[in-house]
Short mmCIF file of N, CA and C in Angstrom, two decimals:
data_model
loop_
_atom_site.label_atom_id
_atom_site.label_comp_id
_atom_site.label_asym_id
_atom_site.label_seq_id
_atom_site.Cartn_x
_atom_site.Cartn_y
_atom_site.Cartn_z
N GLU W 4 -24.30 -19.24 -56.32
CA GLU W 4 -23.78 -18.01 -55.69
C GLU W 4 -22.38 -18.25 -55.24
N VAL W 5 -21.48 -17.37 -55.67
CA VAL W 5 -20.05 -17.55 -55.36
C VAL W 5 -19.70 -16.56 -54.21
N CYS W 6 -18.99 -17.09 -53.26
CA CYS W 6 -18.54 -16.24 -52.13
C CYS W 6 -17.33 -15.45 -52.52
N THR W 7 -17.28 -14.18 -52.22
CA THR W 7 -16.12 -13.40 -52.54
C THR W 7 -14.94 -13.69 -51.60
N SER W 8 -15.21 -14.26 -50.46
CA SER W 8 -14.16 -14.57 -49.51
C SER W 8 -13.54 -15.93 -49.76
N GLY W 9 -13.93 -16.61 -50.75
CA GLY W 9 -13.38 -17.94 -51.07
C GLY W 9 -14.37 -19.04 -50.93
N LEU W 10 -13.90 -20.24 -51.16
CA LEU W 10 -14.73 -21.42 -51.09
C LEU W 10 -15.05 -21.79 -49.62
N ARG W 11 -16.30 -22.05 -49.35
CA ARG W 11 -16.72 -22.43 -48.01
C ARG W 11 -17.13 -23.89 -48.02
N TYR W 12 -16.80 -24.56 -46.94
CA TYR W 12 -17.21 -25.94 -46.78
C TYR W 12 -17.39 -26.18 -45.24
N THR W 13 -18.12 -27.25 -44.94
CA THR W 13 -18.35 -27.57 -43.55
C THR W 13 -18.52 -29.07 -43.37
N ARG W 14 -18.23 -29.53 -42.19
CA ARG W 14 -18.39 -30.95 -41.82
C ARG W 14 -19.44 -30.97 -40.71
N PRO W 15 -20.69 -31.14 -41.04
CA PRO W 15 -21.70 -31.11 -40.01
C PRO W 15 -21.58 -32.14 -38.93
N VAL W 16 -20.96 -33.29 -39.24
CA VAL W 16 -20.83 -34.32 -38.24
C VAL W 16 -19.92 -33.87 -37.09
N GLU W 17 -18.90 -33.12 -37.40
CA GLU W 17 -17.95 -32.65 -36.40
C GLU W 17 -18.25 -31.26 -35.89
N GLN W 18 -19.35 -30.68 -36.29
CA GLN W 18 -19.67 -29.31 -35.97
C GLN W 18 -20.00 -29.10 -34.45
N ASP W 19 -19.36 -28.08 -33.89
CA ASP W 19 -19.66 -27.70 -32.51
C ASP W 19 -19.70 -26.19 -32.44
N ARG W 20 -20.84 -25.62 -32.80
CA ARG W 20 -20.97 -24.15 -32.84
C ARG W 20 -22.11 -23.71 -31.86
N LEU W 21 -22.75 -24.65 -31.20
CA LEU W 21 -23.84 -24.28 -30.28
C LEU W 21 -23.41 -24.55 -28.85
N PRO W 22 -23.80 -23.79 -27.90
CA PRO W 22 -24.73 -22.70 -27.93
C PRO W 22 -24.11 -21.45 -28.60
N LYS W 23 -24.98 -20.61 -28.98
CA LYS W 23 -24.59 -19.34 -29.68
C LYS W 23 -23.69 -18.53 -28.77
N PRO W 24 -22.58 -17.97 -29.35
CA PRO W 24 -21.66 -17.15 -28.51
C PRO W 24 -22.29 -15.78 -28.23
N GLU W 25 -21.63 -15.12 -27.31
CA GLU W 25 -22.10 -13.76 -26.98
C GLU W 25 -21.75 -12.79 -28.11
N VAL W 26 -22.56 -11.79 -28.30
CA VAL W 26 -22.36 -10.79 -29.33
C VAL W 26 -21.21 -9.88 -28.86
N ALA W 27 -20.27 -9.58 -29.77
CA ALA W 27 -19.11 -8.74 -29.43
C ALA W 27 -19.53 -7.26 -29.44
N ASP W 28 -18.73 -6.45 -28.79
CA ASP W 28 -18.92 -5.02 -28.77
C ASP W 28 -18.80 -4.46 -30.18
N GLY W 29 -19.60 -3.50 -30.48
CA GLY W 29 -19.58 -2.88 -31.82
C GLY W 29 -20.36 -3.64 -32.84
N SER W 30 -21.12 -4.65 -32.42
CA SER W 30 -21.95 -5.43 -33.34
C SER W 30 -23.32 -4.84 -33.43
N ASN W 31 -24.01 -5.04 -34.55
CA ASN W 31 -25.36 -4.53 -34.71
C ASN W 31 -26.16 -5.57 -35.46
N GLU W 32 -27.45 -5.31 -35.67
CA GLU W 32 -28.38 -6.23 -36.31
C GLU W 32 -27.92 -6.58 -37.75
N THR W 33 -27.40 -5.63 -38.47
CA THR W 33 -27.05 -5.86 -39.89
C THR W 33 -25.68 -6.48 -40.01
N ASN W 34 -24.84 -6.34 -39.02
CA ASN W 34 -23.48 -6.93 -39.05
C ASN W 34 -23.17 -7.55 -37.73
N PRO W 35 -23.74 -8.73 -37.42
CA PRO W 35 -23.46 -9.32 -36.10
C PRO W 35 -22.05 -9.88 -36.06
N ARG W 36 -21.35 -9.59 -34.97
CA ARG W 36 -20.05 -10.16 -34.74
C ARG W 36 -20.09 -10.80 -33.36
N TYR W 37 -19.37 -11.88 -33.22
CA TYR W 37 -19.41 -12.64 -31.99
C TYR W 37 -18.05 -12.67 -31.29
N SER W 38 -18.05 -12.83 -29.97
CA SER W 38 -16.84 -12.80 -29.18
C SER W 38 -16.01 -14.07 -29.30
N SER W 39 -16.63 -15.17 -29.75
CA SER W 39 -15.93 -16.40 -29.95
C SER W 39 -16.62 -17.19 -31.04
N GLN W 40 -16.16 -18.42 -31.31
CA GLN W 40 -16.79 -19.28 -32.34
C GLN W 40 -18.03 -19.95 -31.78
N GLY W 41 -18.21 -19.99 -30.51
CA GLY W 41 -19.34 -20.69 -29.91
C GLY W 41 -18.97 -22.15 -29.66
N GLY W 42 -19.90 -22.86 -29.17
CA GLY W 42 -19.71 -24.27 -28.89
C GLY W 42 -19.43 -24.52 -27.40
N ASP W 43 -19.73 -25.80 -27.04
CA ASP W 43 -19.57 -26.16 -25.63
C ASP W 43 -18.74 -27.44 -25.48
N GLY W 44 -18.10 -27.87 -26.53
CA GLY W 44 -17.30 -29.09 -26.49
C GLY W 44 -18.05 -30.37 -26.90
N ASP W 45 -19.33 -30.28 -27.09
CA ASP W 45 -20.14 -31.39 -27.58
C ASP W 45 -20.55 -31.15 -29.00
N TYR W 46 -20.64 -32.26 -29.79
CA TYR W 46 -21.08 -32.12 -31.17
C TYR W 46 -22.53 -31.59 -31.20
N ASP W 47 -22.80 -30.73 -32.14
CA ASP W 47 -24.19 -30.25 -32.30
C ASP W 47 -25.09 -31.38 -32.76
N TYR W 48 -24.61 -32.21 -33.59
CA TYR W 48 -25.38 -33.36 -34.12
C TYR W 48 -24.78 -34.62 -33.47
N TRP W 49 -24.99 -34.73 -32.16
CA TRP W 49 -24.38 -35.81 -31.37
C TRP W 49 -24.88 -37.22 -31.76
N GLY W 50 -26.04 -37.28 -32.36
CA GLY W 50 -26.62 -38.59 -32.69
C GLY W 50 -25.87 -39.27 -33.82
N LEU W 51 -25.18 -38.53 -34.68
CA LEU W 51 -24.52 -39.14 -35.82
C LEU W 51 -23.36 -40.06 -35.47
N PRO W 52 -22.41 -39.62 -34.60
CA PRO W 52 -21.33 -40.60 -34.28
C PRO W 52 -21.86 -41.83 -33.59
N ILE W 53 -22.85 -41.68 -32.76
CA ILE W 53 -23.42 -42.85 -32.08
C ILE W 53 -24.06 -43.76 -33.08
N ALA W 54 -24.82 -43.19 -34.03
CA ALA W 54 -25.50 -44.01 -35.05
C ALA W 54 -24.46 -44.74 -35.94
N VAL W 55 -23.42 -44.07 -36.28
CA VAL W 55 -22.38 -44.64 -37.13
C VAL W 55 -21.69 -45.85 -36.39
N ALA W 56 -21.34 -45.63 -35.12
CA ALA W 56 -20.68 -46.69 -34.35
C ALA W 56 -21.64 -47.87 -34.12
N CYS W 57 -22.84 -47.58 -33.61
CA CYS W 57 -23.78 -48.68 -33.33
C CYS W 57 -24.24 -49.37 -34.62
N GLY W 58 -24.57 -48.57 -35.63
CA GLY W 58 -25.02 -49.18 -36.89
C GLY W 58 -23.96 -49.97 -37.57
N GLY W 59 -22.73 -49.52 -37.60
CA GLY W 59 -21.64 -50.24 -38.22
C GLY W 59 -21.34 -51.56 -37.51
N PHE W 60 -21.27 -51.50 -36.19
CA PHE W 60 -20.99 -52.76 -35.45
C PHE W 60 -22.17 -53.69 -35.57
N GLY W 61 -23.40 -53.19 -35.54
CA GLY W 61 -24.56 -54.04 -35.69
C GLY W 61 -24.62 -54.72 -37.05
N SER W 62 -24.21 -53.98 -38.11
CA SER W 62 -24.18 -54.57 -39.46
C SER W 62 -23.14 -55.63 -39.57
N ILE W 63 -21.97 -55.44 -38.96
CA ILE W 63 -20.94 -56.46 -39.00
C ILE W 63 -21.41 -57.72 -38.25
N LEU W 64 -22.09 -57.59 -37.14
CA LEU W 64 -22.61 -58.73 -36.41
C LEU W 64 -23.64 -59.45 -37.25
N THR W 65 -24.52 -58.73 -37.97
CA THR W 65 -25.49 -59.37 -38.84
C THR W 65 -24.83 -60.13 -39.96
N MET W 66 -23.83 -59.56 -40.55
CA MET W 66 -23.15 -60.29 -41.66
C MET W 66 -22.48 -61.57 -41.15
N VAL W 67 -21.77 -61.46 -40.01
CA VAL W 67 -21.13 -62.63 -39.44
C VAL W 67 -22.11 -63.72 -39.09
N ALA W 68 -23.18 -63.32 -38.39
CA ALA W 68 -24.22 -64.31 -37.99
C ALA W 68 -24.88 -64.94 -39.23
N SER W 69 -25.19 -64.16 -40.23
CA SER W 69 -25.82 -64.70 -41.45
C SER W 69 -24.94 -65.63 -42.21
N CYS W 70 -23.66 -65.28 -42.32
CA CYS W 70 -22.73 -66.17 -43.06
C CYS W 70 -22.46 -67.43 -42.33
N ILE W 71 -22.26 -67.36 -41.01
CA ILE W 71 -21.95 -68.56 -40.23
C ILE W 71 -23.18 -69.45 -40.14
N THR W 72 -24.33 -68.90 -40.02
CA THR W 72 -25.56 -69.66 -39.94
C THR W 72 -25.72 -70.55 -41.19
N SER W 73 -25.36 -70.07 -42.32
CA SER W 73 -25.53 -70.83 -43.56
C SER W 73 -24.62 -72.02 -43.59
N LEU W 74 -23.59 -72.05 -42.76
CA LEU W 74 -22.63 -73.20 -42.71
C LEU W 74 -23.04 -74.24 -41.70
N CYS W 75 -24.09 -73.99 -40.89
CA CYS W 75 -24.52 -74.90 -39.85
C CYS W 75 -25.14 -76.15 -40.45
N ARG W 76 -24.97 -77.24 -39.72
CA ARG W 76 -25.63 -78.50 -40.13
C ARG W 76 -26.92 -78.64 -39.33
N VAL W 77 -27.82 -79.49 -39.77
CA VAL W 77 -29.03 -79.73 -39.05
C VAL W 77 -28.70 -80.32 -37.68
N GLY W 78 -29.27 -79.74 -36.66
CA GLY W 78 -29.03 -80.21 -35.31
C GLY W 78 -28.03 -79.31 -34.58
N ASP W 79 -27.25 -78.49 -35.27
CA ASP W 79 -26.37 -77.56 -34.60
C ASP W 79 -27.17 -76.52 -33.86
N SER W 80 -26.66 -76.05 -32.78
CA SER W 80 -27.34 -75.05 -32.05
C SER W 80 -27.22 -73.69 -32.72
N LEU W 81 -28.37 -73.02 -32.88
CA LEU W 81 -28.38 -71.71 -33.52
C LEU W 81 -28.54 -70.58 -32.49
N ILE W 82 -28.51 -70.92 -31.21
CA ILE W 82 -28.71 -69.93 -30.17
C ILE W 82 -27.68 -68.81 -30.15
N ILE W 83 -26.38 -69.13 -30.38
CA ILE W 83 -25.34 -68.13 -30.37
C ILE W 83 -25.58 -67.13 -31.48
N TYR W 84 -26.05 -67.61 -32.63
CA TYR W 84 -26.27 -66.73 -33.79
C TYR W 84 -27.50 -65.86 -33.55
N ALA W 85 -28.50 -66.47 -32.88
CA ALA W 85 -29.68 -65.68 -32.53
C ALA W 85 -29.31 -64.56 -31.57
N VAL W 86 -28.46 -64.84 -30.62
CA VAL W 86 -27.99 -63.83 -29.66
C VAL W 86 -27.26 -62.74 -30.41
N MET W 87 -26.42 -63.10 -31.35
CA MET W 87 -25.69 -62.10 -32.14
C MET W 87 -26.67 -61.16 -32.91
N LEU W 88 -27.72 -61.74 -33.42
CA LEU W 88 -28.72 -60.93 -34.14
C LEU W 88 -29.54 -60.09 -33.22
N VAL W 89 -29.82 -60.58 -32.04
CA VAL W 89 -30.57 -59.74 -31.05
C VAL W 89 -29.68 -58.54 -30.65
N VAL W 90 -28.41 -58.76 -30.45
CA VAL W 90 -27.49 -57.68 -30.11
C VAL W 90 -27.43 -56.68 -31.31
N ALA W 91 -27.32 -57.21 -32.53
CA ALA W 91 -27.28 -56.33 -33.71
C ALA W 91 -28.57 -55.53 -33.86
N SER W 92 -29.67 -56.18 -33.63
CA SER W 92 -30.98 -55.48 -33.72
C SER W 92 -31.05 -54.38 -32.65
N THR W 93 -30.57 -54.69 -31.46
CA THR W 93 -30.59 -53.70 -30.39
C THR W 93 -29.71 -52.48 -30.75
N LEU W 94 -28.54 -52.75 -31.32
CA LEU W 94 -27.67 -51.67 -31.74
C LEU W 94 -28.29 -50.79 -32.79
N HIS W 95 -29.00 -51.40 -33.72
CA HIS W 95 -29.69 -50.63 -34.76
C HIS W 95 -30.87 -49.85 -34.18
N VAL W 96 -31.54 -50.34 -33.22
CA VAL W 96 -32.60 -49.62 -32.53
C VAL W 96 -32.01 -48.43 -31.80
N VAL W 97 -30.86 -48.61 -31.12
CA VAL W 97 -30.19 -47.51 -30.45
C VAL W 97 -29.79 -46.40 -31.44
N ALA W 98 -29.25 -46.80 -32.58
CA ALA W 98 -28.88 -45.83 -33.62
C ALA W 98 -30.13 -45.07 -34.07
N SER W 99 -31.24 -45.75 -34.29
CA SER W 99 -32.45 -45.08 -34.74
C SER W 99 -32.99 -44.11 -33.69
N VAL W 100 -32.93 -44.52 -32.43
CA VAL W 100 -33.43 -43.67 -31.35
C VAL W 100 -32.60 -42.43 -31.20
N CYS W 101 -31.26 -42.56 -31.30
CA CYS W 101 -30.37 -41.40 -31.17
C CYS W 101 -30.63 -40.45 -32.31
N LEU W 102 -30.78 -40.93 -33.53
CA LEU W 102 -31.06 -40.01 -34.67
C LEU W 102 -32.43 -39.36 -34.48
N ALA W 103 -33.40 -40.13 -34.00
CA ALA W 103 -34.72 -39.55 -33.81
C ALA W 103 -34.73 -38.46 -32.75
N ILE W 104 -34.07 -38.71 -31.67
CA ILE W 104 -34.01 -37.67 -30.57
C ILE W 104 -33.29 -36.46 -31.08
N ASN W 105 -32.16 -36.64 -31.77
CA ASN W 105 -31.34 -35.46 -32.23
C ASN W 105 -31.98 -34.70 -33.36
N PHE W 106 -32.66 -35.38 -34.26
CA PHE W 106 -33.11 -34.71 -35.47
C PHE W 106 -34.64 -34.54 -35.64
N PHE W 107 -35.40 -35.40 -34.97
CA PHE W 107 -36.83 -35.40 -35.19
C PHE W 107 -37.67 -34.73 -34.10
N THR W 108 -37.05 -34.44 -32.95
CA THR W 108 -37.78 -33.79 -31.88
C THR W 108 -38.01 -32.31 -32.19
N ARG W 109 -39.16 -31.80 -31.95
CA ARG W 109 -39.48 -30.43 -32.18
C ARG W 109 -38.85 -29.58 -31.06
N SER W 110 -38.33 -28.42 -31.49
CA SER W 110 -37.72 -27.57 -30.47
C SER W 110 -37.76 -26.10 -30.95
N ASP W 111 -37.61 -25.23 -30.00
CA ASP W 111 -37.40 -23.81 -30.33
C ASP W 111 -35.90 -23.46 -30.17
N ASP W 112 -35.11 -24.36 -30.69
CA ASP W 112 -33.67 -24.28 -30.54
C ASP W 112 -33.05 -23.34 -31.64
N THR W 113 -31.78 -23.13 -31.56
CA THR W 113 -31.04 -22.36 -32.52
C THR W 113 -30.19 -23.34 -33.32
N VAL W 114 -30.04 -23.10 -34.61
CA VAL W 114 -29.18 -23.88 -35.45
C VAL W 114 -28.08 -22.97 -36.07
N TYR W 115 -26.97 -23.60 -36.33
CA TYR W 115 -25.86 -22.87 -36.98
C TYR W 115 -25.82 -23.26 -38.44
N ASN W 116 -25.78 -22.28 -39.28
CA ASN W 116 -25.69 -22.54 -40.75
C ASN W 116 -24.55 -21.63 -41.27
N ASP W 117 -23.48 -22.23 -41.66
CA ASP W 117 -22.29 -21.50 -42.14
C ASP W 117 -22.55 -20.82 -43.44
N PHE W 118 -23.57 -21.21 -44.18
CA PHE W 118 -23.80 -20.69 -45.51
C PHE W 118 -24.90 -19.61 -45.55
N SER W 119 -25.52 -19.30 -44.44
CA SER W 119 -26.56 -18.29 -44.47
C SER W 119 -26.14 -17.08 -43.62
N TYR W 120 -26.94 -16.06 -43.71
CA TYR W 120 -26.68 -14.84 -42.96
C TYR W 120 -27.98 -14.41 -42.33
N PRO W 121 -28.04 -14.33 -41.06
CA PRO W 121 -27.07 -14.53 -40.06
C PRO W 121 -26.76 -16.03 -39.83
N LYS W 122 -25.62 -16.30 -39.26
CA LYS W 122 -25.16 -17.68 -39.09
C LYS W 122 -26.02 -18.47 -38.12
N TYR W 123 -26.55 -17.83 -37.16
CA TYR W 123 -27.39 -18.53 -36.15
C TYR W 123 -28.84 -18.21 -36.39
N GLU W 124 -29.64 -19.25 -36.62
CA GLU W 124 -31.06 -19.04 -36.90
C GLU W 124 -31.87 -19.77 -35.85
N GLY W 125 -32.96 -19.16 -35.42
CA GLY W 125 -33.86 -19.81 -34.45
C GLY W 125 -34.88 -20.67 -35.15
N LEU W 126 -35.13 -21.80 -34.60
CA LEU W 126 -36.19 -22.71 -35.11
C LEU W 126 -37.48 -22.32 -34.43
N SER W 127 -38.54 -22.19 -35.17
CA SER W 127 -39.85 -21.89 -34.59
C SER W 127 -40.74 -23.09 -34.69
N ASP W 128 -40.68 -23.91 -33.65
CA ASP W 128 -41.53 -25.14 -33.56
C ASP W 128 -41.36 -26.04 -34.75
N GLU W 129 -40.15 -26.30 -35.19
CA GLU W 129 -39.89 -27.31 -36.19
C GLU W 129 -38.67 -28.08 -35.74
N ASN W 130 -38.48 -29.26 -36.34
CA ASN W 130 -37.33 -30.07 -35.95
C ASN W 130 -36.15 -29.74 -36.81
N ILE W 131 -34.98 -30.20 -36.35
CA ILE W 131 -33.76 -29.90 -37.07
C ILE W 131 -33.73 -30.52 -38.44
N LEU W 132 -34.25 -31.72 -38.55
CA LEU W 132 -34.26 -32.39 -39.88
C LEU W 132 -35.09 -31.62 -40.92
N THR W 133 -36.20 -31.11 -40.51
CA THR W 133 -37.01 -30.29 -41.45
C THR W 133 -36.25 -29.06 -41.89
N TYR W 134 -35.53 -28.43 -40.97
CA TYR W 134 -34.72 -27.26 -41.32
C TYR W 134 -33.66 -27.65 -42.33
N LEU W 135 -32.95 -28.77 -42.06
CA LEU W 135 -31.92 -29.22 -42.95
C LEU W 135 -32.41 -29.60 -44.33
N LEU W 136 -33.55 -30.26 -44.35
CA LEU W 136 -34.14 -30.68 -45.67
C LEU W 136 -34.59 -29.47 -46.49
N ASP W 137 -35.03 -28.42 -45.82
CA ASP W 137 -35.52 -27.23 -46.52
C ASP W 137 -34.39 -26.28 -46.93
N ASP W 138 -33.20 -26.44 -46.36
CA ASP W 138 -32.08 -25.56 -46.69
C ASP W 138 -31.40 -25.99 -47.96
N GLN W 139 -31.07 -25.03 -48.84
CA GLN W 139 -30.48 -25.35 -50.12
C GLN W 139 -29.06 -25.92 -50.01
N TYR W 140 -28.36 -25.61 -48.94
CA TYR W 140 -27.01 -26.10 -48.79
C TYR W 140 -26.92 -27.36 -47.97
N TYR W 141 -27.77 -27.53 -47.00
CA TYR W 141 -27.73 -28.68 -46.10
C TYR W 141 -28.79 -29.73 -46.50
N GLY W 142 -29.49 -29.55 -47.61
CA GLY W 142 -30.53 -30.49 -48.03
C GLY W 142 -30.01 -31.89 -48.24
N THR W 143 -28.86 -32.01 -48.90
CA THR W 143 -28.33 -33.33 -49.16
C THR W 143 -27.92 -34.02 -47.86
N PHE W 144 -27.33 -33.27 -46.95
CA PHE W 144 -26.99 -33.80 -45.63
C PHE W 144 -28.25 -34.27 -44.89
N GLY W 145 -29.32 -33.47 -44.95
CA GLY W 145 -30.56 -33.87 -44.28
C GLY W 145 -31.17 -35.14 -44.89
N ARG W 146 -31.04 -35.31 -46.22
CA ARG W 146 -31.53 -36.53 -46.85
C ARG W 146 -30.71 -37.74 -46.45
N CYS W 147 -29.41 -37.57 -46.29
CA CYS W 147 -28.54 -38.66 -45.82
C CYS W 147 -28.93 -39.08 -44.40
N VAL W 148 -29.17 -38.09 -43.55
CA VAL W 148 -29.62 -38.41 -42.20
C VAL W 148 -30.93 -39.21 -42.18
N LEU W 149 -31.89 -38.76 -43.02
CA LEU W 149 -33.16 -39.41 -43.08
C LEU W 149 -33.04 -40.83 -43.60
N LEU W 150 -32.21 -41.05 -44.67
CA LEU W 150 -32.01 -42.38 -45.19
C LEU W 150 -31.24 -43.29 -44.17
N ALA W 151 -30.32 -42.75 -43.40
CA ALA W 151 -29.67 -43.53 -42.39
C ALA W 151 -30.64 -44.00 -41.32
N PHE W 152 -31.54 -43.08 -40.96
CA PHE W 152 -32.56 -43.44 -39.94
C PHE W 152 -33.48 -44.58 -40.45
N ILE W 153 -33.95 -44.42 -41.69
CA ILE W 153 -34.85 -45.44 -42.28
C ILE W 153 -34.10 -46.76 -42.44
N PHE W 154 -32.90 -46.75 -42.95
CA PHE W 154 -32.11 -47.97 -43.08
C PHE W 154 -31.89 -48.65 -41.76
N SER W 155 -31.50 -47.93 -40.76
CA SER W 155 -31.26 -48.49 -39.43
C SER W 155 -32.53 -49.10 -38.85
N LEU W 156 -33.62 -48.41 -38.98
CA LEU W 156 -34.87 -48.96 -38.48
C LEU W 156 -35.31 -50.20 -39.24
N LEU W 157 -35.24 -50.23 -40.55
CA LEU W 157 -35.58 -51.39 -41.36
C LEU W 157 -34.67 -52.59 -41.04
N THR W 158 -33.40 -52.29 -40.88
CA THR W 158 -32.43 -53.34 -40.55
C THR W 158 -32.73 -53.98 -39.22
N SER W 159 -33.15 -53.21 -38.22
CA SER W 159 -33.49 -53.77 -36.94
C SER W 159 -34.71 -54.71 -37.05
N PHE W 160 -35.71 -54.33 -37.89
CA PHE W 160 -36.85 -55.20 -38.09
C PHE W 160 -36.41 -56.50 -38.82
N TYR W 161 -35.54 -56.38 -39.82
CA TYR W 161 -35.06 -57.60 -40.49
C TYR W 161 -34.36 -58.50 -39.52
N GLU W 162 -33.48 -57.96 -38.68
CA GLU W 162 -32.75 -58.76 -37.75
C GLU W 162 -33.69 -59.44 -36.71
N ALA W 163 -34.68 -58.70 -36.28
CA ALA W 163 -35.63 -59.33 -35.33
C ALA W 163 -36.39 -60.47 -36.01
N GLY W 164 -36.80 -60.26 -37.28
CA GLY W 164 -37.49 -61.31 -38.01
C GLY W 164 -36.60 -62.53 -38.24
N PHE W 165 -35.37 -62.27 -38.61
CA PHE W 165 -34.43 -63.35 -38.84
C PHE W 165 -34.16 -64.16 -37.56
N THR W 166 -34.13 -63.46 -36.44
CA THR W 166 -33.93 -64.12 -35.16
C THR W 166 -35.11 -65.01 -34.85
N LEU W 167 -36.33 -64.55 -35.10
CA LEU W 167 -37.50 -65.39 -34.89
C LEU W 167 -37.48 -66.61 -35.76
N CYS W 168 -37.05 -66.46 -37.01
CA CYS W 168 -36.94 -67.58 -37.93
C CYS W 168 -35.92 -68.62 -37.37
N MET W 169 -34.80 -68.10 -36.88
CA MET W 169 -33.82 -69.01 -36.35
C MET W 169 -34.32 -69.75 -35.12
N TYR W 170 -35.09 -69.04 -34.28
CA TYR W 170 -35.69 -69.65 -33.11
C TYR W 170 -36.64 -70.77 -33.50
N LYS W 171 -37.47 -70.47 -34.52
CA LYS W 171 -38.43 -71.52 -34.98
C LYS W 171 -37.64 -72.67 -35.56
N ALA W 172 -36.58 -72.42 -36.32
CA ALA W 172 -35.78 -73.51 -36.87
C ALA W 172 -35.12 -74.32 -35.77
N GLU W 173 -34.66 -73.65 -34.72
CA GLU W 173 -34.05 -74.34 -33.60
C GLU W 173 -35.03 -75.30 -32.92
N THR W 174 -36.26 -74.87 -32.75
CA THR W 174 -37.25 -75.75 -32.07
C THR W 174 -37.73 -76.86 -32.99
N LYS W 175 -37.75 -76.68 -34.27
CA LYS W 175 -38.22 -77.73 -35.16
C LYS W 175 -37.12 -78.68 -35.57
N LEU W 176 -35.90 -78.24 -35.69
CA LEU W 176 -34.81 -79.07 -36.20
C LEU W 176 -34.04 -79.83 -35.13
N THR W 177 -34.06 -79.36 -33.92
CA THR W 177 -33.31 -80.00 -32.83
C THR W 177 -34.17 -81.09 -32.21
N ARG W 178 -33.65 -82.29 -32.20
CA ARG W 178 -34.39 -83.42 -31.60
C ARG W 178 -34.08 -83.50 -30.11
N PRO W 179 -35.08 -83.88 -29.34
CA PRO W 179 -34.85 -84.08 -27.90
C PRO W 179 -33.84 -85.16 -27.67
N ALA W 180 -33.20 -85.18 -26.50
CA ALA W 180 -32.18 -86.20 -26.17
C ALA W 180 -32.73 -87.58 -26.23
N SER W 181 -33.96 -87.82 -25.83
CA SER W 181 -34.54 -89.20 -25.89
C SER W 181 -34.68 -89.67 -27.32
N ALA W 182 -35.01 -88.79 -28.26
CA ALA W 182 -35.11 -89.18 -29.62
C ALA W 182 -33.74 -89.51 -30.21
N ARG W 183 -32.70 -88.77 -29.84
CA ARG W 183 -31.38 -89.03 -30.32
C ARG W 183 -30.91 -90.36 -29.80
N ALA W 184 -31.22 -90.67 -28.52
CA ALA W 184 -30.78 -91.94 -27.92
C ALA W 184 -31.45 -93.12 -28.62
N ARG W 185 -32.75 -93.00 -28.91
CA ARG W 185 -33.45 -94.12 -29.62
C ARG W 185 -32.89 -94.28 -31.05
N ALA W 186 -32.53 -93.24 -31.70
CA ALA W 186 -32.02 -93.27 -33.07
C ALA W 186 -30.63 -93.97 -33.06
N SER W 187 -29.76 -93.61 -32.10
CA SER W 187 -28.46 -94.17 -32.07
C SER W 187 -28.53 -95.67 -31.66
N SER W 188 -29.49 -96.07 -30.80
CA SER W 188 -29.57 -97.49 -30.38
C SER W 188 -30.17 -98.36 -31.51
N SER W 189 -31.00 -97.80 -32.36
CA SER W 189 -31.58 -98.56 -33.43
C SER W 189 -30.56 -98.84 -34.54
N TYR W 190 -29.51 -98.04 -34.63
CA TYR W 190 -28.46 -98.23 -35.62
C TYR W 190 -27.30 -99.05 -35.06
N GLY W 191 -27.48 -99.53 -33.85
CA GLY W 191 -26.43 -100.34 -33.27
C GLY W 191 -25.32 -99.55 -32.60
N GLY W 192 -25.56 -98.25 -32.32
CA GLY W 192 -24.51 -97.38 -31.72
C GLY W 192 -24.80 -97.21 -30.34
#
C-alpha cells in the first residue's frame, strides 16, 4: 500500500507519543485530530535503551574476561575474571528484565502506530510484544525485540555457567600455601 502523502518511516526506539494527546476541536470519530503530538518526555519503549546499554557493556565484559582467562597460567587467580562475568551476567539479566517489563506484561494500555488508522489503538488484555508481532508494519521490530530478549537471557545463563566453571577451576588448580612451600623446599628453593 502506497501512501499518497509520501513515504512514512518511524524509529520506535526513540518514539515518544504516549500518553495520547487531547482531541482537538472539530474532530470526529472518522477524522480524529489531536491538539498536539502527544508524549510525556519519556520513551514509549523505555526498555530498549536500557537493554542496549546493559547488554552491550555486559557483552564487552564477557569478551574481555574470556580472552584474558585463556592467557592465564595454572595457579593464577581467576577471581577477578569471575567477578567480571558475574557483573556481565547481572547486566544481561537487567536487560532481560527491562525488556520483559516493557514488552511482555499484559495491559489495557494504548499503543501508537504511525502506519494505522486511527493512530492510537487500545490494547485489550494483550501485551505490547504480541501487538507488535501481529502488526504487518511493526512485525519485524517485534521479532527483533523478542530475539534480543532471548539472546540476553541465554547469554546470562552462559556467563553464570562459565563463572561456575572458573570457580571450580580455581578450587582445583590453586594449591594451598603449605603445598607450595613443600614443593619449593624439595627443589632446593
